[in-house]
Amino acid sequence: MAEKKDEDQLKTRRLKKLTRVFWVMFILVFGGVPAYIWSVSANLGNLYGELPSYSQLENPEQNLSSILYSADGVQLGSYFRNDRNPVTYDELGENLINALVATEDIRFEKHSGIDLGSMFRAAFGVITFNSRGGGSTVTQQLAKQLFDTRVSRPEESGSLQGINGKLDQLIYKTKEWILAVRIERSYTKEEIMAMYFNQVEFGSNTYGIQSAAKTFFNKKPNELNVEEAAVLVGLQKAVTAFNPYYNPKDSKSRRNVVMNQMAKYGFLDREVYDSLKVEDIVLDYRVQNQNQGLAQYFRAEIAKDLRALGSEYDFDLYADGIKIYTTIDSRMQAHAEAAMDTAMSALQAKFLRLLRDPKDSTKLKEPWLDDDGRIIPDFIEDNALPRTERYKSLKRKYGDDKDSIDYYLNKPIQMKIFSWAGEIDTLMSPMDSLIYYKHFLQSGFTAIDPHNGEIKAWVGGINYKYFKYDHVRQGKRQPGSLFKPLVYAKAVENNYSPCHPFMDQAVVIQLPNRDTWSPQNSDGKFSGEMMTMEHALATSTNSVSARLIDIIKPTNAADMVQRLGVQSRIRPFHSMVLGTQEVSLNEIVSAYGTFVNQGVHIEPHYVSRIEDRFGNVIYSKVPQKKTAISKDVAYVMLDMLMGAADPGRPRGFGGRLRWTYGLIDPADSMEMGGKTGTTQNASDGWFMGVTKDLVAGAWVGGDDRAIHFESWPEGQGSRTALPIVGGFFQRVYEDTLLNLKRGPFIKPEGFSREIDCDLFKVNNPQDTVSTDTIRDEDIF
């Protein structure tokens, strides 16, 4: 009896103990767990780290790429820290969605941010030190991507200092669970899916599915087929290990795992999977960088202005996902780059051919020449080398240790070099590469719409990857005779007729400092013949131009130049008429545009508007415009430029523009004007072409003024720069998609100025005023 009583008491004690255990567990599960979750959510005692607020959840910070668009809607490039361009759910395509759901979260549509089965499995694995991973829903992964849940607790929270790493992991997971639930409350499933694909990394410096699809397959996300979508979803396992470009075998294996999951859950027929799994991955791999695509020089130059605008209008060019709409026409830009490549590759071949040593065709003569045509000794060592970054770096490192500097400068290293036939992998020393590149001619080209100032094409050089210097806006060189029309415009404004006669003879001009100036013609000869002002401009006769600026006065000429649109400082010297002062190509094209736009100068520009990521306009360009000259003066100048480019009025070298490039057609009324420019020793060759709707200009020369053709005629603008402009005009006017209308320049209503100089004849030179004794009062 006593034994039974003891047994009953033992059972009672056990039952009470179990009951206590049950209630303890109950309290822990239904009280402690919520309390724990609440403490993490509230960051109790600042032990766990802050969670983002609901406001932050609704507006998560993301580094988004800013996109640069052409005027015809083509993406020219982007600026980014992380190459990320967001898309909407409808732009994803079902292949991507199905691949992700099948691989990462099959119950995505059913849960509210947390998959309880997977969650408890993950939590149990953490606590028992037997974690096998998994357990994260797509929403949890998004939470981890959007917000850093793994911020270390402050050092002063000593109560948890040194806590076991597994417990840390549980806390991090808890924060992900909390954020996942909050995200599900703030967004629809479609929005969450789009946010996930926009946020995650895919390797190769791509962030977001749009950048990834373009980089790996050159497609939009909704254009990806099943196997391509599986490749990109498979990258979420490990962006480096499964990169299809660098690790194609591992990527193929991972792709097949994803497709197998799709087949398992009914997103893909098993027969289709069996046929696709043996196929290799076919890439169209194009890493986004500033050395690829259209308008590379333009994109680099505009970035400087966009950064400045960002400071003024409070945006981050590399993170805020703004949209920049430019004036560049992608079709004209492509034509400009093609014209540049065609002309400059042929010119470079000619340049090198003329440099070949007649005794040894494998050797090239050095093209750096002084004013007398002699090779400049030690030009590379004394002039070019000290300006290179490599030399400056070595100088900082080794100081005056010339032997060490020379050793590394002459040590061959593996490198890729530019050639017009394509990149060359070679072994070459830095010194030899410098000499190699100094043998290349450089160029710049731009075209504008003169009626609104919009820049339509911009090619700053021959290859941006290897030659970063921009020759449209950044570079300034002497324009030679290209400058003369800007000065002649002042004479026309003062009622000079283009038909006024001048004699081509030596002129001696007394300068204010009591020196004299007596310029030579380009061929060193004076014909002694009478010629009209129009003829003198077309043939770039220096003697007439010199006398003309002496009559109108350099200060008045300089004022006219600035009015027409040149912003560089122009010093009022007589020699300015010969183009001895430096200007940029952009400036000179802008000034010629004033002639076409009936005397109104419009500031050249290339940004029409900027929008934020939500489509709100934050900047809109209103170009400055001003009347520089009258319509009549502008038209007279156009007529004089036509005299230099019209084969029917054989004056200057510009006449070949229309014949050579198919820009003359008896069936139409197209009018064109042009002007060449060549500086001393042919260091700079220029050409400017104008039609009723476009003004285009090109410059050609060496990186240094000492680098040029040995023969002056070979380096003339008519032979170096004209082919670029001609090739451009030929292409754009043949492009039916551009639909450019051929036609005449606008003639002012009631125009009565004398311009038909073919009717003007000099029968008796004694009846005209000799240009060596002409006085201001004889003209004005």
PDB file of N, CA and C in Angstrom, residues 653-684:
ATOM      1  N   PHE A 653      39.462  75.874-102.696  1.00  0.00           N
ATOM      2  CA  PHE A 653      39.539  74.422-102.710  1.00  0.00           C
ATOM      3  C   PHE A 653      38.218  73.780-102.286  1.00  0.00           C
ATOM      4  N   GLY A 654      37.347  74.566-101.622  1.00  0.00           N
ATOM      5  CA  GLY A 654      36.090  74.004-101.153  1.00  0.00           C
ATOM      6  C   GLY A 654      35.196  73.523-102.275  1.00  0.00           C
ATOM      7  N   GLY A 655      35.472  73.919-103.520  1.00  0.00           N
ATOM      8  CA  GLY A 655      34.654  73.482-104.634  1.00  0.00           C
ATOM      9  C   GLY A 655      34.607  71.981-104.779  1.00  0.00           C
ATOM     10  N   ARG A 656      35.672  71.296-104.355  1.00  0.00           N
ATOM     11  CA  ARG A 656      35.693  69.840-104.480  1.00  0.00           C
ATOM     12  C   ARG A 656      34.712  69.177-103.518  1.00  0.00           C
ATOM     13  N   LEU A 657      34.239  69.916-102.532  1.00  0.00           N
ATOM     14  CA  LEU A 657      33.303  69.356-101.559  1.00  0.00           C
ATOM     15  C   LEU A 657      32.091  68.759-102.254  1.00  0.00           C
ATOM     16  N   ARG A 658      31.493  69.514-103.170  1.00  0.00           N
ATOM     17  CA  ARG A 658      30.244  69.070-103.774  1.00  0.00           C
ATOM     18  C   ARG A 658      30.474  68.031-104.854  1.00  0.00           C
ATOM     19  N   TRP A 659      31.519  68.184-105.636  1.00  0.00           N
ATOM     20  CA  TRP A 659      31.785  67.216-106.699  1.00  0.00           C
ATOM     21  C   TRP A 659      32.153  65.857-106.115  1.00  0.00           C
ATOM     22  N   THR A 660      33.081  65.858-105.180  1.00  0.00           N
ATOM     23  CA  THR A 660      33.619  64.594-104.671  1.00  0.00           C
ATOM     24  C   THR A 660      32.589  63.804-103.881  1.00  0.00           C
ATOM     25  N   TYR A 661      31.727  64.488-103.157  1.00  0.00           N
ATOM     26  CA  TYR A 661      30.823  63.789-102.236  1.00  0.00           C
ATOM     27  C   TYR A 661      29.366  63.795-102.695  1.00  0.00           C
ATOM     28  N   GLY A 662      29.168  63.975-103.990  1.00  0.00           N
ATOM     29  CA  GLY A 662      27.826  63.836-104.546  1.00  0.00           C
ATOM     30  C   GLY A 662      26.826  64.810-103.993  1.00  0.00           C
ATOM     31  N   LEU A 663      27.273  66.036-103.701  1.00  0.00           N
ATOM     32  CA  LEU A 663      26.394  67.023-103.092  1.00  0.00           C
ATOM     33  C   LEU A 663      25.936  68.076-104.085  1.00  0.00           C
ATOM     34  N   ILE A 664      26.039  67.744-105.371  1.00  0.00           N
ATOM     35  CA  ILE A 664      25.557  68.660-106.403  1.00  0.00           C
ATOM     36  C   ILE A 664      24.629  67.886-107.319  1.00  0.00           C
ATOM     37  N   ASP A 665      23.480  68.437-107.550  1.00  0.00           N
ATOM     38  CA  ASP A 665      22.473  67.782-108.368  1.00  0.00           C
ATOM     39  C   ASP A 665      21.720  68.859-109.134  1.00  0.00           C
ATOM     40  N   PRO A 666      21.842  68.862-110.469  1.00  0.00           N
ATOM     41  CA  PRO A 666      21.166  69.903-111.261  1.00  0.00           C
ATOM     42  C   PRO A 666      19.661  69.928-111.034  1.00  0.00           C
ATOM     43  N   ALA A 667      19.106  68.809-110.517  1.00  0.00           N
ATOM     44  CA  ALA A 667      17.656  68.731-110.341  1.00  0.00           C
ATOM     45  C   ALA A 667      17.174  69.431-109.080  1.00  0.00           C
ATOM     46  N   ASP A 668      18.099  69.770-108.170  1.00  0.00           N
ATOM     47  CA  ASP A 668      17.645  70.434-106.951  1.00  0.00           C
ATOM     48  C   ASP A 668      18.308  71.803-106.800  1.00  0.00           C
ATOM     49  N   SER A 669      17.855  72.546-105.798  1.00  0.00           N
ATOM     50  CA  SER A 669      18.350  73.906-105.586  1.00  0.00           C
ATOM     51  C   SER A 669      19.235  73.992-104.359  1.00  0.00           C
ATOM     52  N   MET A 670      19.880  72.904-104.009  1.00  0.00           N
ATOM     53  CA  MET A 670      20.695  72.882-102.803  1.00  0.00           C
ATOM     54  C   MET A 670      21.849  73.863-102.913  1.00  0.00           C
ATOM     55  N   GLU A 671      22.009  74.667-101.879  1.00  0.00           N
ATOM     56  CA  GLU A 671      23.142  75.580-101.794  1.00  0.00           C
ATOM     57  C   GLU A 671      24.018  75.176-100.626  1.00  0.00           C
ATOM     58  N   MET A 672      25.323  75.304-100.829  1.00  0.00           N
ATOM     59  CA  MET A 672      26.297  74.980 -99.793  1.00  0.00           C
ATOM     60  C   MET A 672      27.388  76.032 -99.778  1.00  0.00           C
ATOM     61  N   GLY A 673      27.952  76.217 -98.587  1.00  0.00           N
ATOM     62  CA  GLY A 673      29.109  77.085 -98.459  1.00  0.00           C
ATOM     63  C   GLY A 673      30.218  76.336 -97.748  1.00  0.00           C
ATOM     64  N   GLY A 674      31.429  76.821 -97.919  1.00  0.00           N
ATOM     65  CA  GLY A 674      32.545  76.150 -97.265  1.00  0.00           C
ATOM     66  C   GLY A 674      33.755  77.044 -97.156  1.00  0.00           C
ATOM     67  N   LYS A 675      34.651  76.663 -96.270  1.00  0.00           N
ATOM     68  CA  LYS A 675      35.895  77.416 -96.103  1.00  0.00           C
ATOM     69  C   LYS A 675      36.948  76.499 -95.505  1.00  0.00           C
ATOM     70  N   THR A 676      38.149  76.588 -96.062  1.00  0.00           N
ATOM     71  CA  THR A 676      39.280  75.838 -95.536  1.00  0.00           C
ATOM     72  C   THR A 676      40.101  76.727 -94.598  1.00  0.00           C
ATOM     73  N   GLY A 677      40.930  76.086 -93.821  1.00  0.00           N
ATOM     74  CA  GLY A 677      41.874  76.790 -92.967  1.00  0.00           C
ATOM     75  C   GLY A 677      43.109  75.934 -92.766  1.00  0.00           C
ATOM     76  N   THR A 678      44.275  76.531 -92.933  1.00  0.00           N
ATOM     77  CA  THR A 678      45.531  75.808 -92.748  1.00  0.00           C
ATOM     78  C   THR A 678      46.526  76.746 -92.082  1.00  0.00           C
ATOM     79  N   THR A 679      47.173  76.289 -91.040  1.00  0.00           N
ATOM     80  CA  THR A 679      48.121  77.138 -90.314  1.00  0.00           C
ATOM     81  C   THR A 679      49.545  76.918 -90.808  1.00  0.00           C
ATOM     82  N   GLN A 680      50.444  77.700 -90.255  1.00  0.00           N
ATOM     83  CA  GLN A 680      51.843  77.627 -90.648  1.00  0.00           C
ATOM     84  C   GLN A 680      52.373  76.208 -90.496  1.00  0.00           C
ATOM     85  N   ASN A 681      53.127  75.761 -91.476  1.00  0.00           N
ATOM     86  CA  ASN A 681      53.702  74.409 -91.514  1.00  0.00           C
ATOM     87  C   ASN A 681      52.635  73.322 -91.619  1.00  0.00           C
ATOM     88  N   ALA A 682      51.387  73.723 -91.869  1.00  0.00           N
ATOM     89  CA  ALA A 682      50.276  72.769 -91.959  1.00  0.00           C
ATOM     90  C   ALA A 682      50.102  71.986 -90.660  1.00  0.00           C
ATOM     91  N   SER A 683      50.377  72.653 -89.536  1.00  0.00           N
ATOM     92  CA  SER A 683      50.174  71.996 -88.242  1.00  0.00           C
ATOM     93  C   SER A 683      48.699  71.754 -87.964  1.00  0.00           C
ATOM     94  N   ASP A 684      47.844  72.603 -88.536  1.00  0.00           N
ATOM     95  CA  ASP A 684      46.403  72.485 -88.332  1.00  0.00           C
ATOM     96  C   ASP A 684      45.696  72.586 -89.667  1.00  0.00           C
TER      97      ASP A 684
END
